[in-house]
Coordinates of C-alpha atoms in Angstrom, one line a residue:
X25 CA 3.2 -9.3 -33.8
X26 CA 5.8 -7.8 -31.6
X27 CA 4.6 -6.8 -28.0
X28 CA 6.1 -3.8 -26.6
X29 CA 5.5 -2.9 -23.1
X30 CA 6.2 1.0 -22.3
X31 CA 7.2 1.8 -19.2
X32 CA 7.5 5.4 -18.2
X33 CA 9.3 7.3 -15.7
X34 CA 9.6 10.4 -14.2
X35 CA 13.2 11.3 -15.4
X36 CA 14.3 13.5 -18.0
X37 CA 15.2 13.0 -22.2
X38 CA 18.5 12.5 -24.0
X39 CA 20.1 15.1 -26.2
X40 CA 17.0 17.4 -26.0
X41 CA 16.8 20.4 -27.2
X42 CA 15.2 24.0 -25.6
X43 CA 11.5 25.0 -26.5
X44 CA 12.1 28.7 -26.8
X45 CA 16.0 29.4 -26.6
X46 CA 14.8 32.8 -24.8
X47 CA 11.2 32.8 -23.3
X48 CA 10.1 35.7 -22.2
X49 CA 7.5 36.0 -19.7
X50 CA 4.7 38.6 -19.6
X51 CA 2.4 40.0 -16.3
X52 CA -0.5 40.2 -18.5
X53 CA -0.4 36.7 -19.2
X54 CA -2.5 34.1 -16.8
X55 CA -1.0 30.9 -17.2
X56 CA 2.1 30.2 -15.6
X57 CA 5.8 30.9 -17.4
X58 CA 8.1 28.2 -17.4
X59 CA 12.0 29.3 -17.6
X60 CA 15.0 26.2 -17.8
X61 CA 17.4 26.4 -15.2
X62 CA 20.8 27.8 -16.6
X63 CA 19.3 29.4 -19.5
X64 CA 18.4 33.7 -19.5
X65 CA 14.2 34.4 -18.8
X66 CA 12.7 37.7 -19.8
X67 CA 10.3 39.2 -17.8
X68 CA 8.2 41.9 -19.6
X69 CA 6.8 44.7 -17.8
X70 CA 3.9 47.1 -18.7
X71 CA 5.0 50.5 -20.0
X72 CA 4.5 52.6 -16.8
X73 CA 6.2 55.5 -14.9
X74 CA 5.9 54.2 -11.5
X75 CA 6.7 50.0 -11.1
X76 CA 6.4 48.0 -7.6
X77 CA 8.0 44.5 -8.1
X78 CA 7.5 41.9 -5.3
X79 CA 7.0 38.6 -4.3
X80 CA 5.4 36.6 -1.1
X81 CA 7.4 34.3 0.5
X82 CA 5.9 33.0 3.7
X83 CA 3.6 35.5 3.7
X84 CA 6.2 38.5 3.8
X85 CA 6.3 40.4 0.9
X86 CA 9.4 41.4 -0.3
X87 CA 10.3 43.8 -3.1
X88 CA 12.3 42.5 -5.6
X89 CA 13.0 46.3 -7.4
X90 CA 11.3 49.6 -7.4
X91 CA 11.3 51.8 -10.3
X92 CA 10.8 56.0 -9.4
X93 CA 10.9 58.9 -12.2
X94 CA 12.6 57.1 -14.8
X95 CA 15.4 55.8 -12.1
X96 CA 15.7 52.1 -10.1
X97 CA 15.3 53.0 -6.6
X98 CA 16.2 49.7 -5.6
X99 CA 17.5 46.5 -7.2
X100 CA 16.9 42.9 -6.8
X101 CA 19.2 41.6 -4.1
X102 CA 20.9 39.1 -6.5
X103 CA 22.0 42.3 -8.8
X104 CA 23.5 41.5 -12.0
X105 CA 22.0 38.4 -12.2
X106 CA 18.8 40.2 -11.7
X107 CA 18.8 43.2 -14.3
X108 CA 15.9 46.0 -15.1
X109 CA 16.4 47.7 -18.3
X110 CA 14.5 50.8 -17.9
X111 CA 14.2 51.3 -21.9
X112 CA 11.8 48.5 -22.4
X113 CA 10.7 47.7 -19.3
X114 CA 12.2 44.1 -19.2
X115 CA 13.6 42.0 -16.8
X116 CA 16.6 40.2 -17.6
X117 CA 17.4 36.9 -15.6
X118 CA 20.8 35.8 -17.4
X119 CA 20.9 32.3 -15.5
X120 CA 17.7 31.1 -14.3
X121 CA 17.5 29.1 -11.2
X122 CA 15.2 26.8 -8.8
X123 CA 15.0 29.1 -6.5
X124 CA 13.3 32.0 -8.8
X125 CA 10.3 29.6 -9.0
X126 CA 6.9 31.3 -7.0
X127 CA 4.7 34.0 -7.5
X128 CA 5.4 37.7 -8.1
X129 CA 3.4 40.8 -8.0
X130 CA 3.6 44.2 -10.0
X131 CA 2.7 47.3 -8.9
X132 CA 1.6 49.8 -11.7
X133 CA 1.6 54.1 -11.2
X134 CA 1.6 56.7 -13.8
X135 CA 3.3 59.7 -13.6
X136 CA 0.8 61.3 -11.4
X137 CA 0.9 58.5 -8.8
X138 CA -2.1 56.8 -9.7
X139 CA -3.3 53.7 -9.5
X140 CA -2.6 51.6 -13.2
X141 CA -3.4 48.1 -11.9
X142 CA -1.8 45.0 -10.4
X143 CA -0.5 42.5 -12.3
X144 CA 1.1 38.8 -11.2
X145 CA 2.9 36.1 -12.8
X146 CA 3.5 32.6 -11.7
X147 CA 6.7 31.5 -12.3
X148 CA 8.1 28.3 -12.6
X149 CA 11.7 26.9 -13.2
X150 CA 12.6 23.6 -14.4
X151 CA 15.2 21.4 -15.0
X152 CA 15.8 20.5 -18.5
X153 CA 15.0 17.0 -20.0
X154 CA 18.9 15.5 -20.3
X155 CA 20.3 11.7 -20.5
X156 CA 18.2 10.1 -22.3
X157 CA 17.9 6.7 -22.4
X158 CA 15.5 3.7 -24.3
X159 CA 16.3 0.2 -23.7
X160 CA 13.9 -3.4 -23.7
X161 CA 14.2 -6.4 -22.7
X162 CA 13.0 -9.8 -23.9
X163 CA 10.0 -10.8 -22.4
X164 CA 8.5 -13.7 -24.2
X165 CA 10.4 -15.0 -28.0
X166 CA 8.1 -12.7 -29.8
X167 CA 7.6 -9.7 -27.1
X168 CA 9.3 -7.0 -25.8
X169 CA 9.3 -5.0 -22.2
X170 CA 10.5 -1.6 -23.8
X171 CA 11.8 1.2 -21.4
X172 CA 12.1 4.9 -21.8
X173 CA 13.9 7.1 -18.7
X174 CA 15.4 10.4 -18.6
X175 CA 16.8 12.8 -16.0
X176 CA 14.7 16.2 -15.4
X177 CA 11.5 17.3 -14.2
X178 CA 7.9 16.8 -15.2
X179 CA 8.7 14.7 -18.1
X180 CA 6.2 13.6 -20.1
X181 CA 6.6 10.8 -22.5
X182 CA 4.9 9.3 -26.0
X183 CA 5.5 6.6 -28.5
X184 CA 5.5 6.7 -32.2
X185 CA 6.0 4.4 -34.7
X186 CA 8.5 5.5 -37.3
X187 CA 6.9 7.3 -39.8
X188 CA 3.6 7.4 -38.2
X189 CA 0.9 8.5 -36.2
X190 CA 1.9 9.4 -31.7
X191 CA 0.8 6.5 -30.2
X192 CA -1.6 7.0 -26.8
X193 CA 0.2 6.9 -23.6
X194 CA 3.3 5.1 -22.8
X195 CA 1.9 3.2 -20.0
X196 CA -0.2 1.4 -22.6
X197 CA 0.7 -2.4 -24.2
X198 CA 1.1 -1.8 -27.8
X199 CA 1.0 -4.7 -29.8
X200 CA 3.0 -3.8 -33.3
X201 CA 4.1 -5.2 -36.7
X202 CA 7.5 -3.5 -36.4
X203 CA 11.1 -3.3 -35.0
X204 CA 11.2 0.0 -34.1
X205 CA 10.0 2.0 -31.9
X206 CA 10.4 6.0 -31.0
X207 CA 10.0 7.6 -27.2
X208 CA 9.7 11.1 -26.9
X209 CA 10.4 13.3 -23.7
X210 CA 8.8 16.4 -23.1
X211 CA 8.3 18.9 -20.0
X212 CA 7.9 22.4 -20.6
X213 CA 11.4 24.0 -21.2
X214 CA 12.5 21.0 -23.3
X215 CA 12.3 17.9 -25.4
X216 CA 14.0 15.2 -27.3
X217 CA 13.4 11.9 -28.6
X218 CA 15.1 8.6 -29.5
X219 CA 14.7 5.4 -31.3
X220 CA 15.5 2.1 -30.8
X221 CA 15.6 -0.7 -33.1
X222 CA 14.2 -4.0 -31.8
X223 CA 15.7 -7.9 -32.2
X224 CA 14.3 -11.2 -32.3
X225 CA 14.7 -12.9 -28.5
X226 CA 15.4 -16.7 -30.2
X227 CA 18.4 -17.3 -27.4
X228 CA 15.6 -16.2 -24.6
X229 CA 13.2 -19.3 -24.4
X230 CA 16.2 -21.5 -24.3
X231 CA 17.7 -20.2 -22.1
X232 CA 14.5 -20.2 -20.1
X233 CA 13.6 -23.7 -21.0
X234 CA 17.2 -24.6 -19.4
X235 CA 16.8 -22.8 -16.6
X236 CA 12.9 -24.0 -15.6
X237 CA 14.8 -27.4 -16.4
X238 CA 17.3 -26.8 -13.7
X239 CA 15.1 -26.0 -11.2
X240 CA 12.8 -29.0 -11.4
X241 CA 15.6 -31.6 -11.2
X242 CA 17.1 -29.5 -8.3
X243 CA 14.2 -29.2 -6.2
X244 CA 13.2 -32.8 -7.0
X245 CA 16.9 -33.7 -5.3
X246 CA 16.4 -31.3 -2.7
X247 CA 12.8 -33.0 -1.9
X248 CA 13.8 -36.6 -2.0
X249 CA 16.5 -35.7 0.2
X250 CA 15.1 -34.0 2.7
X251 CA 12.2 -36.6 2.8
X252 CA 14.8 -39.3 3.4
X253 CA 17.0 -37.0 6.1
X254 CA 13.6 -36.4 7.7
X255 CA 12.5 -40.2 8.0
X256 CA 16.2 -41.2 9.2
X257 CA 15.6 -37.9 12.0
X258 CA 12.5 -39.5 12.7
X259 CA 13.1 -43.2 13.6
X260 CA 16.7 -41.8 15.4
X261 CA 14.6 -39.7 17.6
X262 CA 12.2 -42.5 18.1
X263 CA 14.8 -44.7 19.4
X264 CA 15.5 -42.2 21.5
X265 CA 13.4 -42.0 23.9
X266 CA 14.9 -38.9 26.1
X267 CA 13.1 -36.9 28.5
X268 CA 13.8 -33.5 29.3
X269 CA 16.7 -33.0 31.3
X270 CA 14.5 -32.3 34.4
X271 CA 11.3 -34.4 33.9
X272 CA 8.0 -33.7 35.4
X273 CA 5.5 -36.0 36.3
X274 CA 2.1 -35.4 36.7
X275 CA -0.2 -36.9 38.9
X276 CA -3.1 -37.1 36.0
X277 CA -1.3 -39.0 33.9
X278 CA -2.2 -42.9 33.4
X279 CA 1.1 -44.3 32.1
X280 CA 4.3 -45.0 34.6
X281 CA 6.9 -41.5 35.3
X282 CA 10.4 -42.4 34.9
X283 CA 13.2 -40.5 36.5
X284 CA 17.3 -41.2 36.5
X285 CA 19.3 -41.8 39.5
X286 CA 21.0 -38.8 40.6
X287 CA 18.5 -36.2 38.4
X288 CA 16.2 -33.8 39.6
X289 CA 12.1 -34.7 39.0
X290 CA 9.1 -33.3 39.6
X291 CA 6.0 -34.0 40.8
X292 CA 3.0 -31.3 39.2
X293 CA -0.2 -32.1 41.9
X294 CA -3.5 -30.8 41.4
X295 CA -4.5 -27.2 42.7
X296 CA -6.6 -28.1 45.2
X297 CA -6.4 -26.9 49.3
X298 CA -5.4 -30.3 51.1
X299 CA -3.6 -32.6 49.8
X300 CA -2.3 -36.1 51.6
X301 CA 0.4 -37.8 49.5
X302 CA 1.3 -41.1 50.7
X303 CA 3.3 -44.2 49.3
X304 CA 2.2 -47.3 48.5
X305 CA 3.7 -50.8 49.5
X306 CA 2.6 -54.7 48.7
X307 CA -1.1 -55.2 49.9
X308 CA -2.8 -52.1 51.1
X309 CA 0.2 -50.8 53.4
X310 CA 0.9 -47.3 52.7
X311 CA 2.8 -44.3 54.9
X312 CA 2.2 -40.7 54.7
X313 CA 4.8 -38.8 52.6
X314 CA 3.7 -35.1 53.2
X315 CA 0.0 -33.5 54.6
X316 CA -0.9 -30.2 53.0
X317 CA -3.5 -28.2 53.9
X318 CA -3.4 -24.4 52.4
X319 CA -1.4 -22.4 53.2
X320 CA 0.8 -25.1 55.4
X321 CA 2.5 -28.0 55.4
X322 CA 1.6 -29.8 58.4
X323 CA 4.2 -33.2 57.5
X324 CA 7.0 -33.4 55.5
X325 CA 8.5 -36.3 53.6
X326 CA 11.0 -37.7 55.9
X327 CA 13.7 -37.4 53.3
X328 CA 13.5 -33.1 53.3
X329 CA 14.8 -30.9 51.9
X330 CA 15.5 -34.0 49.2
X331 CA 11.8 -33.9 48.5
X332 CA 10.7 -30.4 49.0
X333 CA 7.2 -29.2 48.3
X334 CA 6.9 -26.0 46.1
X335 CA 3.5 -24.6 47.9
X336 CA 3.3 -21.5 45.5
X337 CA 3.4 -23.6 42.3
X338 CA 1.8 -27.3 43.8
X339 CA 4.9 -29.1 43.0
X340 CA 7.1 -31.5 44.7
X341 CA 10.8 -31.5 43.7
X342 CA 13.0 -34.3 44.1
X343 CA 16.4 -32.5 43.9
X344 CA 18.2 -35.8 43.7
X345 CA 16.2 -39.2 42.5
X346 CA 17.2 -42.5 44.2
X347 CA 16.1 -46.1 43.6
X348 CA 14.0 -46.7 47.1
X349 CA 12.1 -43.2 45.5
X350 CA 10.2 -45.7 42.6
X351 CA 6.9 -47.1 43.6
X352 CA 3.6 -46.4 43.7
X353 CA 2.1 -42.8 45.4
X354 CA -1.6 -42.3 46.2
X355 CA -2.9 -38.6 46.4
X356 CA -6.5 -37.3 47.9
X357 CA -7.4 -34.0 47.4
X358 CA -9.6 -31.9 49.6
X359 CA -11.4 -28.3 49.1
X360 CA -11.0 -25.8 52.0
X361 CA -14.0 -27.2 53.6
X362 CA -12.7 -30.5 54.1
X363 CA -14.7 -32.5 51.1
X364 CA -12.7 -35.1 49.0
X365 CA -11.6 -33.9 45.7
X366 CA -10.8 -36.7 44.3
X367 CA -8.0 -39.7 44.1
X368 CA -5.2 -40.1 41.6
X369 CA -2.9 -42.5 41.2
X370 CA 1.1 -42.2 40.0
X371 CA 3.6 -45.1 39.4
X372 CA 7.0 -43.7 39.9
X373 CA 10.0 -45.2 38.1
X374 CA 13.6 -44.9 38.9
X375 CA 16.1 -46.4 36.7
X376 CA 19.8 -46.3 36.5
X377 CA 21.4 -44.7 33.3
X378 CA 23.4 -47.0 30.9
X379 CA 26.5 -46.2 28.7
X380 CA 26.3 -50.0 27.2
X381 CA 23.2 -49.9 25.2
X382 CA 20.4 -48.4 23.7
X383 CA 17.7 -47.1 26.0
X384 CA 14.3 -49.0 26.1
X385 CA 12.4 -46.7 28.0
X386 CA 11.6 -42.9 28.2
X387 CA 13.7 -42.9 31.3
X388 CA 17.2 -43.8 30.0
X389 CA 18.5 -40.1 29.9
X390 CA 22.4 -40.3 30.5
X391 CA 24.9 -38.0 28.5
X392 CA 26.9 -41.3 27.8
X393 CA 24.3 -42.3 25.4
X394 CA 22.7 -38.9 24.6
X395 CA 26.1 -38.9 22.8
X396 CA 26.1 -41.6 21.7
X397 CA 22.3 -41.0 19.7
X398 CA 24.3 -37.3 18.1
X399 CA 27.0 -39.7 16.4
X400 CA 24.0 -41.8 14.9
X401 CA 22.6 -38.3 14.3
X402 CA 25.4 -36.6 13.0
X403 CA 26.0 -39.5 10.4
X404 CA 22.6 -39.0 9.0
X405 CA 23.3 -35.0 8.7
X406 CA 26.6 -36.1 7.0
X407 CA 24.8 -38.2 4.5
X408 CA 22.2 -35.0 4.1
X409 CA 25.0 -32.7 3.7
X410 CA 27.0 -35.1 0.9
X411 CA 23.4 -35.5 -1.1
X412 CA 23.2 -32.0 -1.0
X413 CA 26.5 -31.1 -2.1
X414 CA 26.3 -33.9 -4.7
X415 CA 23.0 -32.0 -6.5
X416 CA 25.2 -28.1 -6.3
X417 CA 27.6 -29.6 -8.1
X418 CA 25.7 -30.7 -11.1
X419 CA 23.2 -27.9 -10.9
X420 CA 26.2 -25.1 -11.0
X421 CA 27.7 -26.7 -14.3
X422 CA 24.4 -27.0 -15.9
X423 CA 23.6 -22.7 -14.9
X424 CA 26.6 -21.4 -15.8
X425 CA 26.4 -23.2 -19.8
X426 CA 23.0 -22.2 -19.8
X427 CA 24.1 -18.4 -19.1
X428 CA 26.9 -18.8 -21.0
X429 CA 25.3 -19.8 -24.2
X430 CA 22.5 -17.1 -23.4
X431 CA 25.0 -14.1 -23.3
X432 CA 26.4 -15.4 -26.5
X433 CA 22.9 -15.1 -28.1
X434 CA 22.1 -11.7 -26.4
X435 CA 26.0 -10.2 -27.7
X436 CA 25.4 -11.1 -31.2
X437 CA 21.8 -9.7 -31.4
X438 CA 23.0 -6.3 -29.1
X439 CA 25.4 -6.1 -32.2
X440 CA 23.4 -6.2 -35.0
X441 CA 21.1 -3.4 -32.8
X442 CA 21.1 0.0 -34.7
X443 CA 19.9 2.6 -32.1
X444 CA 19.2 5.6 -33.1
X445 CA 19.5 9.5 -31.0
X446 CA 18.0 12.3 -32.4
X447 CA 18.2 15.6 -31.4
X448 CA 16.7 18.8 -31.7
X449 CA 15.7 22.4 -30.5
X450 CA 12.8 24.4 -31.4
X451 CA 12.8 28.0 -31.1

């Protein structure tokens, strides 16, 4: 069982042919009247002495030709293409076009000047159904995604089997016996209708079965090497041990702050509205490094403006670390009544930065070995890079047989395809 998908869309037919070659139009009729654009429309009139022809357009009328005692008193403004023919009362539009599209009224008097009715007609032009075109494509070994299109307007389409029965809409999934298949394009100044012969899809699921292949041996490379770039990024950052160019140090934390000789640090104290910050020496000695109390500073540190306290953000900066700044700092905190907040405790390292060795501690944070740590880190990107690489290689070979031997299959059975156009006009 073949399965054909149609897919329809709003376009128009190929090699169609007109409904009527010459419709004519009448303003007894209620429906609409559909003309083609390009082709002659024939309006027919009722057989009165006095006729009023006009149309709205945004809500002005405008007469479109008035017809006195036998005689046109005034003719459409696109005159000849517009053309009464007093005889028989007709209407002759020898090239129709978008713009006669909308809705006309008639005016009808006897001789006498009475009254003989109003009539109106909707009219509607349309584009013809032109170009078009049925194609498929292979969707499974034994199915097919069959697609009609044409260029026009308010195309309609159907699918027959040959030979038999109009299928129901083509949006439908058909599930068929056959190889053939017929779309048919319709609006309502045209149609047309073509067939296509259909071919087994054999070169389809290996080419598939290739290509799903591919892609699981490539993304199996591309995982295991990422995994391994990702555990050599790991343990190199891990042996790094870097800070942040300006590290901050918080007076909550429990393990040591480290700092580098000659770069800025911070010290982040709590937000309370006294604070006394002193230093810490061997027994129970200790000297007062700065007294807050809000909004002043009543001491400094003896080594301002090198340790400046922030008040704004309750931070200390240190805008050059030295060795005699490493030790141990008490804080006690106060409300703005005087009451103790609390006590923390920080243990400030200084080290020197190294251009010998690895780094041991958080603290070692010189650009000698920063630098150094990017070569070790640029080696592993270059073994990333040279993994990946590798895989392209052998994955762009193995795609371009695969498509290769596919387009092969698809020439050979686009060959032995027997399309068939048909064309017609009903009049």
């Amino acid at each position: 069982m073949l399965a054909i998908f149609g897919i329809l869309l709003m376009c128009t037919g190929a090699a169609m042919g007109l409904l009527p070659m010459n419709p004519v139009c009448r303003f007894t009729q209620s429906d609409p009247c559909y003309g083609a654009v390009g082709r002659p429309l024939y309006l027919q009139l009722p057989p009165e002495e006095l006729l009023f022809l006009k149309t709205n357009i945004s809500g002005t009328p405008t007469y479109i030709f008035r017809f006195l005692n036998h005689k046109i008193r005034q003719n459409h403004s696109d005159y000849p293409r517009w053309e009464f023919v007093a005889d028989n009362r007709t209407v002759i539009i020898s090239s129709a076009e978008k713009r006669d599209s909308g809705r006309y009224t008639l005016d009808t008097f006897d001789s006498a000047g009475r009254d003989r009715g109003v009539y109106h007609l909707q009219l509607v032009i349309e584009a013809v159904v032109t170009s078009m075109e049925v194609t498929y494509d292979c969707f499974f070994s034994e199915k097919r995604k069959v697609y009609c299109s044409s260029d026009g307007e308010n195309v309609r389409y159907s699918w027959t089997l040959p030979h038999t029965h109009q299928l129901a809409d083509g949006n439908q999934t058909l599930l068929l016996d056959r190889e053939a298949v017929t779309c048919y394009a319709q609006n309502h100044v045209s149609i047309g209708h073509k067939t296509i012969e259909l071919r087994q899809c054999s070169g389809f699921m290996v080419f598939v079965s290739v290509w799903l292949f591919e892609v699981i041996v490539l993304l199996s490379l591309l995982v295991g090497a990422f995994y391994i770039y990702t555990r050599i990024y790991k343990k190199q950052r891990a042996a790094e041990g870097l800070l942040s160019m300006n590290p901050v140090c918080r007076f909550t934390q429990s393990d040591p702050c480290y700092g580098a000789v000659g770069r800025p640090l911070y010290l982040q104290l709590p937000s309370e509205d006294g604070l006394d910050l002193r230093k810490r020496y061997s027994g129970t000695a200790s000297s007062r490094i700065f007294r807050y109390r809000n909004p002043l500073i009543t001491q400094h540190h003896a080594d301002y403006p090198r340790w400046e306290f922030v008040a704004d953000k309750i931070t200390i900066k240190i805008s050059s670390a030295e060795k005699r700044d490493a030790g141990g700092y008490t804080l006690e905190t106060f409300d703005s009544a005087g009451m103790s907040k609390g006590v923390y405790h920080l243990q400030l390292v200084i080290e020197e930065t190294t251009t010998h060795t690895m780094p041991t501690t958080a603290a070692s944070v010189s650009a000698v070995t920063r630098c150094g740590q990017m070569t070790h880190l640029d080696t592993s990107f270059m073994v990333f890079v040279s993994v990946w690489l590798f895989e392209v290689i052998i994955l762009l070979p193995l795609l371009v047989g695969a498509f290769y031997i596919y387009t092969r299959i698809y020439k050979k059975q686009r060959a032995a395809e027997r399309p068939v156009c048909l064309l017609w006009s009903i009049n």
